[in-house]
Structures are given as structure tokens and as C-alpha cells.
Amino acid sequence: MQPTSLGPNMTGATLAPAALAAMTQATDELTPFDEIDTSEMESQKLAYIDESDAVGSIPVPTTLKGVAKSGLSKLQGKHPGVFLDKLGERLAYERTGVRLYDALILKYESAAQLDQGDVLPAVLLEGPDGQARSPETAEALLHRIRGEELEHFQLITQAIVKMGGDPTCMTPCADVTALASSGFMQVLNDPRTTLAQCLNAMLAVELADNAGWELLATLADDMGEGDLAGQFLGALAQEQEHLLIVKQWLTGLVVEDPKPAAV
Amino acid sequence: MAINLFTDRGVSLDRQKFTWKELVQNPISKLDDEAFTRVRVILMNGVELDSLRMKQVMLRTNGPLREPIAKLMRTEQHQATLINWLIGADHSPIETTIGYEQTAIEVTASVAQLEADPYLAQGYRYALLEDFDHLYRYSALLDRLEGKDANNITQGHTDIIPARPTMVHHRAPEHELLRPYERTATLATKLHALTLTGGEYQTHDYYMNIGPLFTDPMARQLYAEIASIESQHITHYGSMINPDELPLEKMLLQEACEVWNYSACLEQETNPRIKAIWERFLDYELGHLQVVMELCKSQGIDPAELLGDGQLPAPIVFKSHREYLREVIANETQLRKNGTEFVDAAQEGETSLLYREQMNSEGSPSETVSATYRWSAGTELARPPLRRVA
């Protein structure tokens, strides 16, 4: 990993004015002169959307006992499968989140070694009583967040079992969300990316995670699963803190006190 | 330093060793390295994989040669890996595709100018215009699917404009073949055909592998369509190669081809780290050539009959061939195939017309994806409003 610096970036068209002029001339002479019209492509895509199968199905609850105990059996008019699907999504996201923090911890260790100091700024956090908490080192915080992501994975595992589901299944929302976030794994594990670039990716991860927990708590409440809703709100509070920490780290690195080894 | 295929013995095969860490080096920078460094990486991966492919066939058909062939293949597998892994994962599959098409265009343009046989040179120019059009279609896809400018990859060296439209590239197999070069053809002619066949093969295989990675149905269709044409191009270039050459003669030429290409890469590489790789592998290929020359001699084949005095032909020139390409587009876009001959559109082989009508009967992916597309610096979304010149 090297710091990001000014250098010989070759991608800009204006870097080679003669080439740009030649390309523009060729385009003017040899490309159809029409306003942009992508309607045929859109029409074909719409046809595919109309004709397509689903990504996959939501797994049927595996135990009748679980179904009977859970709100799933009470909700005739709604789509109870959505809850299991969203639980599956959160489970997968948290499990992947642990792996993303594993990668972020390595990036931090590398940057800390290069910089030989406090690469990440101290963050200001409040305890439940509204008083400022005693500061933790960045390393301790990273490990704590990683541990909380793991706890959230375990929390969802228990919730799925309680609802009669199979926590080892990959639900459709779990699959689609993993596809959407597959770039995060690539960014975090690329040896060339800096700590700041990785934190930027983690910011998006945590923002989506916060919204995901909010939605899940609302869904649980709607299903009449008050206990679960309460537990999910507890997880949301921790995720809100993760978001705050990542934001403060990123702002500190990029705006307030850029560290050459990490930006 | 001019290479001589007989006297420069390179590194002997038993000293060609790797570690897994060596195979996985720092990739080139998509942003900072020159486009032609990527072009060379893509080309040499194709050349190595074609050499492996040919040896695999020989392994299945030549009992006594199995062991030396297996030894050569082991090294070539690792050479191909080291080279291909130089492409960074921040290239999206379409961005790598743009690199593949730029490679096909600029390398073929150079080969077409180097080729002394006018019929074969025509063959290079013919398929060149098709790869040129593929770049335009894929650039439209990159812009409209990912919101990216293909020129970030091509760096101003290659025009992004249509040539012979992709929708008319679909030909019946009997109109895909060319007349092969004679056994007595120059070494240069043989190496040109081998290089382009290998390049097209790898392009085809790449598209076949990444096409299903897209969720977008039109991207899947475009890759299906162009993979089919790349398969035609493998036949097109592969049919230039003389079918009466003995298998060992083919293997000897393949090794000479690798030497020739690495030598050109070494001469022209601008990234010192990559240059060192080309130098190392040039020495490895000279070592392979020694092995195959000995095998030839053991079977009563005189390598000098194929390699002449051992001097390498003039190298591929890795640079923008913009002016040459403009000329070819202006003069030869209307050409079509009838059997092994190049003809005007009106004389095209009838079975090709029927085949094409069938394949395009539910729409043409390349036309649909690129409808009204004009390349503009910074993508179509940044393009100024059209103003017709009076």
C-alpha cells in the first residue's frame, strides 16, 4: 500500500489534445448524427423483465412449532415470507460485515506501522447516560465493532430459528444484497487501496446496515414480535455508533489531519 | 540486441522455476500505466494460452513426446498466469473487454502492414474492421451500463467509431475459411497467423467466461453475439495456417512465435517492472525453442528449414495506427466473404445471408445497444448538444 499522490494518470482525454481532436473529428465524420435514443434497448430490457423468473424462493419454515409460535401463522393478509427473507438478508450482511472488518483491521495495522503513530483520530462517543465515554484506541474500537457485527449475526441466527426458519439458507434478499455489496469486499481486500479508501467503502456499508436494521425492527414490530423488535433496536443503536465512528475516522483522515500513509 | 533463434539459447527448461508469490505480482495500474502496456499483457496471455492449447492437442496425439510436452506446458501455464494476473481487479469486465478490442485493433493493424502476402494482408484488414466495430459497440455498452468512458482505457490511441457493422459479421462457416499459407511461406507470415489466432482464441474464451457474469440481458446478448464472431475469427485466422505442417513443425513455429512476440514487447515496454518480465520470459522461450529444436532433430526435421538463418522478422509495432485504420475503413468496410475470397457486398455468399437473417431475426444486440451512440469525451452524458454544420 502506498499513499495516494499526484502522478502520471493516463486516463484523461485532455492529456493528449491531438488525439482528442482526431477522435472527435472521426466521430463527427463517421458516427450517425442523431439525438440519443435508447428506446429499443429499453423496450427489450422491459420484455426481459416481464418474462424473467425470480432470483429464487424464500425457504419454507422448517419447524411447525416455530411457525405456530411465531407471528408467521397470524398474518394471513400480509406476506410473512418477507420477514424471513429480510432476516436472511441481515444475517448474511452481518456475517460478511465481520469479514469486511477483518480486512479493515489489516489495512489499519499496515497504515499504523507505516505512519508510526495514531493513524486514526480519537473519536468522541457518549455512553447510555449521555456522558462522554473514556476514549478507546482505534485498534480496540475496530475489534469491538468486529465483535458486535458477529453478535448481530448470532442474534439474527437465533431469531430465524425462533421463527421456524433455517439460518443456513441463502434467501433471495440475502443473495441480491450480497451481489450489491460485492464491490466492498474487492475494495477492502485490494492491497493497493488506502485506509481512507477502505473507510469510504465502510461508510456505505454502515449506512446501508443502519437502514437495514431500522427496517427489520419495524417489520418485527409489525409481525407482533415485540421482543425481537427490541433486540433489533439494540443492534441498531450499536450500528449507529459504528456509523458515527467510521464517519469521524474518515473525516479526520481526509479533512482534519491527513496521514500520508493512509490517505 | 538482435536475437538469433539458433545461437541465443536463453534459460534451459530445467532452470525455469516459479513460486506462487511470483505468479501473483502487483498488477499494472489501470490509471497510470500506458495503454500499450495493457495491450502487451493481453496479447502475451493469448499467445501463451494458444501455445498451451496446441501442446495439449499434441499430448493427446503423440505418445513418445508426452513427457517433454508436459514439462514445457508446466512452465507455460505459469507464464500465462503471471501475465494474466497483471490485469488489476479494478478493471470491470467491460473495461478489460475494451482493452482486448484495442489489442485486437492495434496489433492486427501492425501485422496487416508487416504481412508481405497481399491475400493474407487482406485477411488481416478484413477481420480488423470487425474488431474495430466491436470496440464501438462495447464502448456504448460501457457508457450506457456503467456510465464510463472507454477512452479512459484506450487513452486516445484508438478511434471509437463504427466500421463494418457487427450485425453483418455473422457468416456461414463455409465462408469463414481462407486459403492457407504455403509450406514455403516466410517465417514472418507464419508467425503473424499464429499470433492472431492465439489472440482471437483468448478473446473468444474471455467473452465466453464473462458473458454470463452480467445481470443485464442486453450485455449478455452483446457478449453472446461478439463471442460468436470471435469464434469465426479463430476459424478465419486459424485457416491461414498450413494444415500440412507436421505437428512438431507447428510446435517449433509456436515457440518461435513466442520468442518473436516477447522480443517485441521487451523492445517497446515503458514500465521497467513489466519489461523485466518480458526479458525473463524471452529467455524462457529461447530455452523452450532449444528443447523443441532437439525434438525436431530427433524426428529428422531440420529446424533451419522453418527458421531460416534464425533472424527474427520485423516486430509488431505497439502504437496507434489511426491513419492506417482510417484508410482501411474508408476503402474496405463494404467488403464481404464468398468462400475464401473477399468480395463486394453484392457478391457475398448466399448462405451467410440466410444464416445472418436467422440470427438477427429477433433483433441485433450490437445495433440495439449502440443505437445513436457517438463517443464523446467523458461519456455520452457529457456530450454537447448536436449542432448540424450547414
PDB file of N, CA, C and O in Angstrom, chain B residues 255-280:
ATOM      1  N   GLU B 255       6.886 -21.935 -30.685  1.00  0.00           N
ATOM      2  CA  GLU B 255       7.937 -21.423 -29.788  1.00  0.00           C
ATOM      3  C   GLU B 255       8.621 -20.208 -30.391  1.00  0.00           C
ATOM      4  O   GLU B 255       8.919 -19.238 -29.691  1.00  0.00           O
ATOM      5  N   ALA B 256       8.870 -20.272 -31.692  1.00  0.00           N
ATOM      6  CA  ALA B 256       9.488 -19.110 -32.366  1.00  0.00           C
ATOM      7  C   ALA B 256       8.559 -17.902 -32.267  1.00  0.00           C
ATOM      8  O   ALA B 256       9.008 -16.757 -32.116  1.00  0.00           O
ATOM      9  N   CYS B 257       7.271 -18.178 -32.350  1.00  0.00           N
ATOM     10  CA  CYS B 257       6.270 -17.108 -32.270  1.00  0.00           C
ATOM     11  C   CYS B 257       6.327 -16.423 -30.902  1.00  0.00           C
ATOM     12  O   CYS B 257       6.248 -15.195 -30.791  1.00  0.00           O
ATOM     13  N   GLU B 258       6.484 -17.223 -29.864  1.00  0.00           N
ATOM     14  CA  GLU B 258       6.565 -16.646 -28.522  1.00  0.00           C
ATOM     15  C   GLU B 258       7.834 -15.802 -28.377  1.00  0.00           C
ATOM     16  O   GLU B 258       7.806 -14.721 -27.794  1.00  0.00           O
ATOM     17  N   VAL B 259       8.939 -16.318 -28.900  1.00  0.00           N
ATOM     18  CA  VAL B 259      10.199 -15.552 -28.856  1.00  0.00           C
ATOM     19  C   VAL B 259      10.008 -14.221 -29.567  1.00  0.00           C
ATOM     20  O   VAL B 259      10.356 -13.150 -29.042  1.00  0.00           O
ATOM     21  N   TRP B 260       9.417 -14.292 -30.762  1.00  0.00           N
ATOM     22  CA  TRP B 260       9.219 -13.081 -31.591  1.00  0.00           C
ATOM     23  C   TRP B 260       8.382 -12.047 -30.844  1.00  0.00           C
ATOM     24  O   TRP B 260       8.716 -10.862 -30.809  1.00  0.00           O
ATOM     25  N   ASN B 261       7.309 -12.510 -30.215  1.00  0.00           N
ATOM     26  CA  ASN B 261       6.419 -11.569 -29.526  1.00  0.00           C
ATOM     27  C   ASN B 261       7.050 -11.003 -28.259  1.00  0.00           C
ATOM     28  O   ASN B 261       6.932  -9.810 -27.978  1.00  0.00           O
ATOM     29  N   TYR B 262       7.698 -11.863 -27.466  1.00  0.00           N
ATOM     30  CA  TYR B 262       8.344 -11.339 -26.251  1.00  0.00           C
ATOM     31  C   TYR B 262       9.435 -10.342 -26.613  1.00  0.00           C
ATOM     32  O   TYR B 262       9.648  -9.349 -25.909  1.00  0.00           O
ATOM     33  N   SER B 263      10.134 -10.622 -27.682  1.00  0.00           N
ATOM     34  CA  SER B 263      11.206  -9.721 -28.101  1.00  0.00           C
ATOM     35  C   SER B 263      10.634  -8.342 -28.430  1.00  0.00           C
ATOM     36  O   SER B 263      11.184  -7.309 -28.029  1.00  0.00           O
ATOM     37  N   ALA B 264       9.478  -8.320 -29.121  1.00  0.00           N
ATOM     38  CA  ALA B 264       8.847  -7.041 -29.474  1.00  0.00           C
ATOM     39  C   ALA B 264       8.379  -6.321 -28.209  1.00  0.00           C
ATOM     40  O   ALA B 264       8.509  -5.097 -28.079  1.00  0.00           O
ATOM     41  N   CYS B 265       7.836  -7.084 -27.263  1.00  0.00           N
ATOM     42  CA  CYS B 265       7.364  -6.481 -26.005  1.00  0.00           C
ATOM     43  C   CYS B 265       8.543  -5.878 -25.248  1.00  0.00           C
ATOM     44  O   CYS B 265       8.457  -4.766 -24.712  1.00  0.00           O
ATOM     45  N   LEU B 266       9.619  -6.629 -25.181  1.00  0.00           N
ATOM     46  CA  LEU B 266      10.802  -6.172 -24.446  1.00  0.00           C
ATOM     47  C   LEU B 266      11.342  -4.874 -25.045  1.00  0.00           C
ATOM     48  O   LEU B 266      11.661  -3.926 -24.326  1.00  0.00           O
ATOM     49  N   GLU B 267      11.418  -4.833 -26.377  1.00  0.00           N
ATOM     50  CA  GLU B 267      11.957  -3.638 -27.052  1.00  0.00           C
ATOM     51  C   GLU B 267      11.141  -2.394 -26.759  1.00  0.00           C
ATOM     52  O   GLU B 267      11.678  -1.292 -26.677  1.00  0.00           O
ATOM     53  N   GLN B 268       9.815  -2.567 -26.625  1.00  0.00           N
ATOM     54  CA  GLN B 268       8.946  -1.385 -26.607  1.00  0.00           C
ATOM     55  C   GLN B 268       8.305  -1.085 -25.248  1.00  0.00           C
ATOM     56  O   GLN B 268       7.588  -0.102 -25.113  1.00  0.00           O
ATOM     57  N   GLU B 269       8.554  -1.934 -24.243  1.00  0.00           N
ATOM     58  CA  GLU B 269       7.892  -1.737 -22.948  1.00  0.00           C
ATOM     59  C   GLU B 269       8.401  -0.490 -22.244  1.00  0.00           C
ATOM     60  O   GLU B 269       9.601  -0.223 -22.234  1.00  0.00           O
ATOM     61  N   THR B 270       7.467   0.277 -21.643  1.00  0.00           N
ATOM     62  CA  THR B 270       7.832   1.504 -20.944  1.00  0.00           C
ATOM     63  C   THR B 270       7.854   1.333 -19.422  1.00  0.00           C
ATOM     64  O   THR B 270       8.437   2.144 -18.721  1.00  0.00           O
ATOM     65  N   ASN B 271       7.194   0.309 -18.920  1.00  0.00           N
ATOM     66  CA  ASN B 271       7.172   0.070 -17.464  1.00  0.00           C
ATOM     67  C   ASN B 271       8.333  -0.871 -17.123  1.00  0.00           C
ATOM     68  O   ASN B 271       8.339  -2.034 -17.537  1.00  0.00           O
ATOM     69  N   PRO B 272       9.327  -0.381 -16.367  1.00  0.00           N
ATOM     70  CA  PRO B 272      10.540  -1.191 -16.128  1.00  0.00           C
ATOM     71  C   PRO B 272      10.249  -2.535 -15.460  1.00  0.00           C
ATOM     72  O   PRO B 272      10.902  -3.538 -15.764  1.00  0.00           O
ATOM     73  N   ARG B 273       9.247  -2.556 -14.564  1.00  0.00           N
ATOM     74  CA  ARG B 273       8.937  -3.821 -13.877  1.00  0.00           C
ATOM     75  C   ARG B 273       8.378  -4.849 -14.868  1.00  0.00           C
ATOM     76  O   ARG B 273       8.737  -6.034 -14.831  1.00  0.00           O
ATOM     77  N   ILE B 274       7.537  -4.385 -15.778  1.00  0.00           N
ATOM     78  CA  ILE B 274       6.943  -5.299 -16.764  1.00  0.00           C
ATOM     79  C   ILE B 274       8.001  -5.688 -17.808  1.00  0.00           C
ATOM     80  O   ILE B 274       8.042  -6.817 -18.292  1.00  0.00           O
ATOM     81  N   LYS B 275       8.869  -4.739 -18.107  1.00  0.00           N
ATOM     82  CA  LYS B 275       9.950  -5.009 -19.073  1.00  0.00           C
ATOM     83  C   LYS B 275      10.810  -6.180 -18.576  1.00  0.00           C
ATOM     84  O   LYS B 275      11.211  -7.048 -19.363  1.00  0.00           O
ATOM     85  N   ALA B 276      11.060  -6.200 -17.276  1.00  0.00           N
ATOM     86  CA  ALA B 276      11.874  -7.294 -16.711  1.00  0.00           C
ATOM     87  C   ALA B 276      11.168  -8.645 -16.885  1.00  0.00           C
ATOM     88  O   ALA B 276      11.815  -9.674 -17.092  1.00  0.00           O
ATOM     89  N   ILE B 277       9.858  -8.627 -16.817  1.00  0.00           N
ATOM     90  CA  ILE B 277       9.096  -9.880 -17.045  1.00  0.00           C
ATOM     91  C   ILE B 277       9.257 -10.324 -18.487  1.00  0.00           C
ATOM     92  O   ILE B 277       9.496 -11.500 -18.787  1.00  0.00           O
ATOM     93  N   TRP B 278       9.141  -9.382 -19.420  1.00  0.00           N
ATOM     94  CA  TRP B 278       9.300  -9.751 -20.849  1.00  0.00           C
ATOM     95  C   TRP B 278      10.704 -10.308 -21.103  1.00  0.00           C
ATOM     96  O   TRP B 278      10.876 -11.254 -21.863  1.00  0.00           O
ATOM     97  N   GLU B 279      11.686  -9.717 -20.455  1.00  0.00           N
ATOM     98  CA  GLU B 279      13.064 -10.183 -20.657  1.00  0.00           C
ATOM     99  C   GLU B 279      13.228 -11.610 -20.124  1.00  0.00           C
ATOM    100  O   GLU B 279      13.821 -12.474 -20.786  1.00  0.00           O
ATOM    101  N   ARG B 280      12.693 -11.830 -18.935  1.00  0.00           N
ATOM    102  CA  ARG B 280      12.790 -13.171 -18.330  1.00  0.00           C
ATOM    103  C   ARG B 280      12.097 -14.208 -19.220  1.00  0.00           C
ATOM    104  O   ARG B 280      12.637 -15.284 -19.488  1.00  0.00           O
TER     105      ARG B 280
END
